[in-house]
């Protein structure tokens, strides 16, 4: 569990570094974003046939999922 949180934190930081702009998110939300990005990549990859059931998404997949979530969060914040 701690390893998952650490990987989520790292993925969230890298995703925020790759996506330009000020998101104004703290450390906790960054970690949640990284974990959610990994989950999105896992479920999306399974739906597309990229991953087998029970196989976790790789670091790159989690990073892509986190960057996609950053764009979604940014779009929602602009509307609100």
CSV table of N, CA, C and O in Angstrom, one decimal:
chain,number,residue,atom,x,y,z
A,1,UNK,N,0.8,-1.2,0.0
A,1,UNK,CA,0.0,0.0,0.0
A,1,UNK,C,0.9,1.3,0.0
A,1,UNK,O,0.6,2.2,-0.7
A,2,UNK,N,1.9,1.3,0.8
A,2,UNK,CA,2.8,2.4,0.8
A,2,UNK,C,3.5,2.6,-0.5
A,2,UNK,O,3.7,3.7,-1.0
A,3,UNK,N,3.9,1.5,-1.1
A,3,UNK,CA,4.6,1.5,-2.4
A,3,UNK,C,3.6,2.1,-3.5
A,3,UNK,O,4.0,2.9,-4.3
A,4,UNK,N,2.3,1.8,-3.4
A,4,UNK,CA,1.4,2.3,-4.4
A,4,UNK,C,1.2,3.8,-4.2
A,4,UNK,O,1.2,4.6,-5.1
A,5,UNK,N,1.2,4.2,-2.9
A,5,UNK,CA,1.1,5.7,-2.6
A,5,UNK,C,2.4,6.4,-3.1
A,5,UNK,O,2.3,7.5,-3.7
A,6,UNK,N,3.5,5.8,-2.9
A,6,UNK,CA,4.8,6.4,-3.4
A,6,UNK,C,4.8,6.5,-4.9
A,6,UNK,O,5.1,7.6,-5.5
A,7,UNK,N,4.4,5.5,-5.6
A,7,UNK,CA,4.4,5.5,-7.1
A,7,UNK,C,3.4,6.5,-7.6
A,7,UNK,O,3.6,7.3,-8.5
A,8,UNK,N,2.2,6.5,-6.9
A,8,UNK,CA,1.2,7.5,-7.3
A,8,UNK,C,1.7,8.9,-7.1
A,8,UNK,O,1.4,9.8,-7.9
A,9,UNK,N,2.4,9.2,-6.0
A,9,UNK,CA,3.0,10.5,-5.8
A,9,UNK,C,4.0,10.9,-6.9
A,9,UNK,O,3.9,12.0,-7.4
A,10,UNK,N,4.9,10.0,-7.2
A,10,UNK,CA,5.9,10.2,-8.3
A,10,UNK,C,5.2,10.4,-9.6
A,10,UNK,O,5.5,11.4,-10.3
A,11,UNK,N,4.2,9.6,-9.9
A,11,UNK,CA,3.5,9.8,-11.2
A,11,UNK,C,2.8,11.1,-11.2
A,11,UNK,O,2.8,11.8,-12.3
A,12,UNK,N,2.1,11.5,-10.1
A,12,UNK,CA,1.5,12.8,-10.1
A,12,UNK,C,2.4,13.9,-10.3
A,12,UNK,O,2.1,14.9,-11.0
A,13,UNK,N,3.6,13.9,-9.7
A,13,UNK,CA,4.6,15.0,-9.8
A,13,UNK,C,5.1,15.0,-11.3
A,13,UNK,O,5.2,16.1,-11.8
A,14,UNK,N,5.4,13.9,-11.9
A,14,UNK,CA,5.9,13.9,-13.2
A,14,UNK,C,4.8,14.4,-14.2
A,14,UNK,O,5.0,15.2,-15.1
A,15,UNK,N,3.5,14.0,-13.9
A,15,UNK,CA,2.4,14.5,-14.8
A,15,UNK,C,2.2,16.0,-14.7
A,15,UNK,O,2.0,16.7,-15.7
A,16,UNK,N,2.3,16.5,-13.5
A,16,UNK,CA,2.2,18.0,-13.3
A,16,UNK,C,3.4,18.7,-14.0
A,16,UNK,O,3.3,19.8,-14.5
A,17,UNK,N,4.6,18.1,-14.0
A,17,UNK,CA,5.7,18.7,-14.7
A,17,UNK,C,5.5,18.7,-16.2
A,17,UNK,O,5.9,19.6,-16.8
A,18,UNK,N,4.9,17.6,-16.7
A,18,UNK,CA,4.8,17.5,-18.2
A,18,UNK,C,3.6,18.4,-18.7
A,18,UNK,O,3.7,18.8,-19.8
A,19,UNK,N,2.6,18.6,-17.9
A,19,UNK,CA,1.5,19.5,-18.3
A,19,UNK,C,1.8,20.9,-17.9
A,19,UNK,O,1.9,21.2,-16.7
A,20,UNK,N,1.8,21.8,-18.8
A,20,UNK,CA,2.2,23.2,-18.5
A,20,UNK,C,1.0,23.9,-17.8
A,20,UNK,O,-0.2,23.5,-17.9
A,21,UNK,N,1.3,25.0,-17.0
A,21,UNK,CA,0.3,25.7,-16.4
A,21,UNK,C,0.3,25.5,-14.9
A,21,UNK,O,0.8,24.6,-14.4
A,22,UNK,N,-0.4,26.4,-14.2
A,22,UNK,CA,-0.5,26.4,-12.7
A,22,UNK,C,-1.8,25.6,-12.4
A,22,UNK,O,-2.9,26.2,-12.6
A,23,UNK,N,-1.7,24.5,-11.7
A,23,UNK,CA,-2.8,23.7,-11.3
A,23,UNK,C,-3.3,24.1,-9.9
A,23,UNK,O,-4.4,23.8,-9.6
A,24,UNK,N,-2.4,24.6,-9.1
A,24,UNK,CA,-2.7,24.9,-7.7
A,24,UNK,C,-3.1,23.8,-6.9
A,24,UNK,O,-3.9,23.9,-6.0
A,25,UNK,N,-2.6,22.6,-7.1
A,25,UNK,CA,-2.9,21.4,-6.3
A,25,UNK,C,-1.8,21.2,-5.3
A,25,UNK,O,-0.6,21.4,-5.6
A,26,UNK,N,-2.1,20.7,-4.1
A,26,UNK,CA,-1.2,20.3,-3.1
A,26,UNK,C,-0.6,18.9,-3.3
A,26,UNK,O,-0.9,18.2,-4.2
A,27,UNK,N,0.2,18.5,-2.3
A,27,UNK,CA,0.8,17.2,-2.3
A,27,UNK,C,-0.2,16.1,-2.2
A,27,UNK,O,-0.1,15.1,-2.9
A,28,UNK,N,-1.3,16.2,-1.4
A,28,UNK,CA,-2.3,15.2,-1.3
A,28,UNK,C,-3.0,15.0,-2.6
A,28,UNK,O,-3.2,13.9,-3.0
A,29,UNK,N,-3.5,16.1,-3.2
A,29,UNK,CA,-4.2,16.0,-4.4
A,29,UNK,C,-3.3,15.5,-5.6
A,29,UNK,O,-3.7,14.7,-6.4
A,30,UNK,N,-2.0,15.8,-5.5
A,30,UNK,CA,-1.1,15.3,-6.5
A,30,UNK,C,-1.0,13.7,-6.4
A,30,UNK,O,-1.0,13.0,-7.4
A,31,UNK,N,-0.9,13.2,-5.1
A,31,UNK,CA,-0.8,11.8,-4.9
A,31,UNK,C,-2.1,11.1,-5.4
A,31,UNK,O,-2.0,10.1,-6.1
A,32,UNK,N,-3.2,11.7,-5.0
A,32,UNK,CA,-4.5,11.1,-5.5
A,32,UNK,C,-4.6,11.1,-7.0
A,32,UNK,O,-5.1,10.1,-7.6
A,33,UNK,N,-4.1,12.2,-7.6
A,33,UNK,CA,-4.1,12.2,-9.1
A,33,UNK,C,-3.3,11.1,-9.7
A,33,UNK,O,-3.7,10.5,-10.7
A,34,UNK,N,-2.1,10.9,-9.1
A,34,UNK,CA,-1.2,9.8,-9.6
A,34,UNK,C,-1.8,8.5,-9.5
A,34,UNK,O,-1.8,7.6,-10.4
A,35,UNK,N,-2.5,8.2,-8.3
A,35,UNK,CA,-3.1,6.9,-8.1
A,35,UNK,C,-4.3,6.8,-9.0
A,35,UNK,O,-4.5,5.7,-9.6
A,36,UNK,N,-5.1,7.8,-9.2
A,36,UNK,CA,-6.2,7.8,-10.1
A,36,UNK,C,-5.8,7.6,-11.5
A,36,UNK,O,-6.4,6.9,-12.3
A,37,UNK,N,-4.7,8.2,-11.9
A,37,UNK,CA,-4.1,8.0,-13.2
A,37,UNK,C,-3.7,6.6,-13.5
A,37,UNK,O,-4.0,6.1,-14.6
A,38,UNK,N,-3.2,6.0,-12.5
A,38,UNK,CA,-2.8,4.6,-12.6
A,38,UNK,C,-4.1,3.7,-12.8
A,38,UNK,O,-4.1,2.8,-13.6
A,39,UNK,N,-5.1,4.0,-12.0
A,39,UNK,CA,-6.3,3.2,-12.1
A,39,UNK,C,-7.0,3.4,-13.5
A,39,UNK,O,-7.5,2.5,-14.1
A,40,UNK,N,-7.0,4.7,-14.0
A,40,UNK,CA,-7.6,5.0,-15.3
A,40,UNK,C,-6.8,4.2,-16.4
A,40,UNK,O,-7.4,3.6,-17.3
A,41,UNK,N,-5.5,4.2,-16.3
A,41,UNK,CA,-4.7,3.5,-17.2
A,41,UNK,C,-4.9,2.0,-17.2
A,41,UNK,O,-5.0,1.3,-18.2
A,42,UNK,N,-5.0,1.5,-16.0
A,42,UNK,CA,-5.3,0.0,-15.8
A,42,UNK,C,-6.6,-0.4,-16.4
A,42,UNK,O,-6.7,-1.3,-17.2
A,43,UNK,N,-7.7,0.3,-16.1
A,43,UNK,CA,-9.0,0.0,-16.6
A,43,UNK,C,-9.1,0.3,-18.1
A,43,UNK,O,-9.7,-0.5,-18.8
A,44,UNK,N,-8.6,1.4,-18.5
A,44,UNK,CA,-8.6,1.8,-19.9
A,44,UNK,C,-7.8,0.8,-20.8
A,44,UNK,O,-8.2,0.4,-21.8
A,45,UNK,N,-6.6,0.4,-20.2
A,45,UNK,CA,-5.8,-0.6,-20.9
A,45,UNK,C,-6.5,-1.9,-21.1
A,45,UNK,O,-6.3,-2.6,-22.1
A,46,UNK,N,-7.1,-2.3,-20.0
A,46,UNK,CA,-7.9,-3.6,-20.0
A,46,UNK,C,-9.0,-3.5,-21.0
A,46,UNK,O,-9.3,-4.5,-21.8
A,47,UNK,N,-9.7,-2.4,-21.1
A,47,UNK,CA,-10.8,-2.3,-22.0
A,47,UNK,C,-10.3,-2.3,-23.5
A,47,UNK,O,-11.1,-2.8,-24.3
A,48,UNK,N,-9.2,-1.7,-23.7
A,48,UNK,CA,-8.6,-1.7,-25.0
A,48,UNK,C,-7.8,-3.0,-25.4
A,48,UNK,O,-7.3,-3.1,-26.5
A,49,UNK,N,-7.7,-3.9,-24.4
A,49,UNK,CA,-7.0,-5.1,-24.7
A,49,UNK,C,-5.5,-5.0,-24.5
A,49,UNK,O,-4.7,-5.9,-25.0
A,50,UNK,N,-5.0,-3.9,-23.9
A,50,UNK,CA,-3.5,-3.7,-23.7
A,50,UNK,C,-3.0,-4.5,-22.5
A,50,UNK,O,-1.8,-4.9,-22.5
A,51,UNK,N,-3.8,-4.7,-21.5
A,51,UNK,CA,-3.4,-5.4,-20.3
A,51,UNK,C,-4.3,-6.6,-20.1
A,51,UNK,O,-5.5,-6.5,-20.4
A,52,UNK,N,-3.8,-7.6,-19.5
A,52,UNK,CA,-4.6,-8.8,-19.1
A,52,UNK,C,-5.3,-8.5,-17.8
A,52,UNK,O,-4.8,-7.7,-17.0
A,53,UNK,N,-6.3,-9.2,-17.5
A,53,UNK,CA,-6.9,-9.1,-16.1
A,53,UNK,C,-5.9,-9.4,-15.0
A,53,UNK,O,-5.2,-10.4,-15.1
A,54,UNK,N,-5.9,-8.5,-14.0
A,54,UNK,CA,-4.9,-8.7,-12.9
A,54,UNK,C,-3.6,-8.1,-13.2
A,54,UNK,O,-2.7,-8.0,-12.3
A,55,UNK,N,-3.3,-7.7,-14.4
A,55,UNK,CA,-2.0,-7.1,-14.7
A,55,UNK,C,-2.1,-5.5,-14.5
A,55,UNK,O,-2.9,-4.9,-15.1
A,56,UNK,N,-1.2,-5.0,-13.7
A,56,UNK,CA,-1.3,-3.5,-13.5
A,56,UNK,C,-0.7,-2.7,-14.6
A,56,UNK,O,0.1,-3.3,-15.4
A,57,UNK,N,-1.1,-1.5,-14.7
A,57,UNK,CA,-0.5,-0.6,-15.8
A,57,UNK,C,0.9,-0.3,-15.4
A,57,UNK,O,1.3,-0.2,-14.2
A,58,UNK,N,1.7,-0.1,-16.4
A,58,UNK,CA,3.1,0.3,-16.2
A,58,UNK,C,3.2,1.8,-15.8
A,58,UNK,O,2.2,2.5,-15.8
A,59,UNK,N,4.4,2.2,-15.5
A,59,UNK,CA,4.7,3.6,-15.1
A,59,UNK,C,4.2,4.5,-16.2
A,59,UNK,O,3.6,5.5,-16.0
A,60,UNK,N,4.5,4.2,-17.5
A,60,UNK,CA,4.2,5.1,-18.6
A,60,UNK,C,2.7,5.1,-18.7
A,60,UNK,O,2.1,6.2,-19.0
A,61,UNK,N,2.0,4.0,-18.6
A,61,UNK,CA,0.5,4.0,-18.7
A,61,UNK,C,-0.1,4.8,-17.6
A,61,UNK,O,-1.0,5.6,-17.8
A,62,UNK,N,0.4,4.7,-16.4
A,62,UNK,CA,-0.1,5.5,-15.2
A,62,UNK,C,0.2,7.0,-15.5
A,62,UNK,O,-0.6,7.8,-15.2
A,63,UNK,N,1.3,7.3,-16.1
A,63,UNK,CA,1.7,8.7,-16.3
A,63,UNK,C,0.7,9.3,-17.4
A,63,UNK,O,0.2,10.4,-17.2
A,64,UNK,N,0.4,8.5,-18.4
A,64,UNK,CA,-0.5,9.0,-19.4
A,64,UNK,C,-1.9,9.2,-18.8
A,64,UNK,O,-2.6,10.2,-19.1
A,65,UNK,N,-2.3,8.3,-18.0
A,65,UNK,CA,-3.6,8.4,-17.3
A,65,UNK,C,-3.7,9.6,-16.4
A,65,UNK,O,-4.7,10.4,-16.4
A,66,UNK,N,-2.6,9.9,-15.7
A,66,UNK,CA,-2.5,11.1,-14.8
A,66,UNK,C,-2.5,12.4,-15.6
A,66,UNK,O,-3.2,13.3,-15.2
A,67,UNK,N,-1.8,12.4,-16.7
A,67,UNK,CA,-1.8,13.6,-17.6
A,67,UNK,C,-3.2,13.9,-18.1
A,67,UNK,O,-3.7,15.0,-18.2
A,68,UNK,N,-3.9,12.8,-18.6
A,68,UNK,CA,-5.3,12.9,-19.1
A,68,UNK,C,-6.2,13.5,-18.0
A,68,UNK,O,-7.0,14.4,-18.2
A,69,UNK,N,-6.0,13.0,-16.8
A,69,UNK,CA,-6.8,13.5,-15.6
A,69,UNK,C,-6.5,15.0,-15.3
A,69,UNK,O,-7.4,15.7,-15.0
A,70,UNK,N,-5.3,15.4,-15.5
A,70,UNK,CA,-4.9,16.8,-15.3
A,70,UNK,C,-5.6,17.7,-16.3
A,70,UNK,O,-6.1,18.7,-16.0
A,71,UNK,N,-5.7,17.2,-17.6
A,71,UNK,CA,-6.4,18.0,-18.6
A,71,UNK,C,-7.9,18.0,-18.2
A,71,UNK,O,-8.6,19.1,-18.4
A,72,UNK,N,-8.5,16.9,-17.8
A,72,UNK,CA,-9.9,16.9,-17.4
A,72,UNK,C,-10.2,17.9,-16.2
A,72,UNK,O,-11.1,18.6,-16.2
A,73,UNK,N,-9.3,17.8,-15.2
A,73,UNK,CA,-9.5,18.7,-14.0
A,73,UNK,C,-9.4,20.1,-14.4
A,73,UNK,O,-10.1,21.0,-14.0
A,74,UNK,N,-8.4,20.4,-15.3
A,74,UNK,CA,-8.2,21.8,-15.8
A,74,UNK,C,-9.4,22.3,-16.6
A,74,UNK,O,-9.9,23.4,-16.4
A,75,UNK,N,-10.0,21.4,-17.4
A,75,UNK,CA,-11.2,21.8,-18.1
A,75,UNK,C,-12.4,22.1,-17.2
A,75,UNK,O,-13.2,23.0,-17.4
A,76,UNK,N,-12.5,21.2,-16.2
A,76,UNK,CA,-13.6,21.4,-15.2
A,76,UNK,C,-13.5,22.7,-14.4
A,76,UNK,O,-14.4,23.4,-14.2
A,77,UNK,N,-12.2,23.0,-14.0
A,77,UNK,CA,-12.0,24.2,-13.3
A,77,UNK,C,-12.3,25.4,-14.1
A,77,UNK,O,-12.7,26.5,-13.6
A,78,UNK,N,-12.0,25.4,-15.4
A,78,UNK,CA,-12.2,26.6,-16.3
A,78,UNK,C,-13.7,26.8,-16.4
A,78,UNK,O,-14.1,28.0,-16.5
A,79,UNK,N,-14.5,25.8,-16.4
A,79,UNK,CA,-16.0,25.9,-16.6
A,79,UNK,C,-16.6,26.4,-15.3
A,79,UNK,O,-17.6,27.1,-15.3
A,80,UNK,N,-16.0,26.1,-14.1
A,80,UNK,CA,-16.6,26.4,-12.9
A,80,UNK,C,-16.2,27.7,-12.3
A,80,UNK,O,-15.9,28.7,-12.6
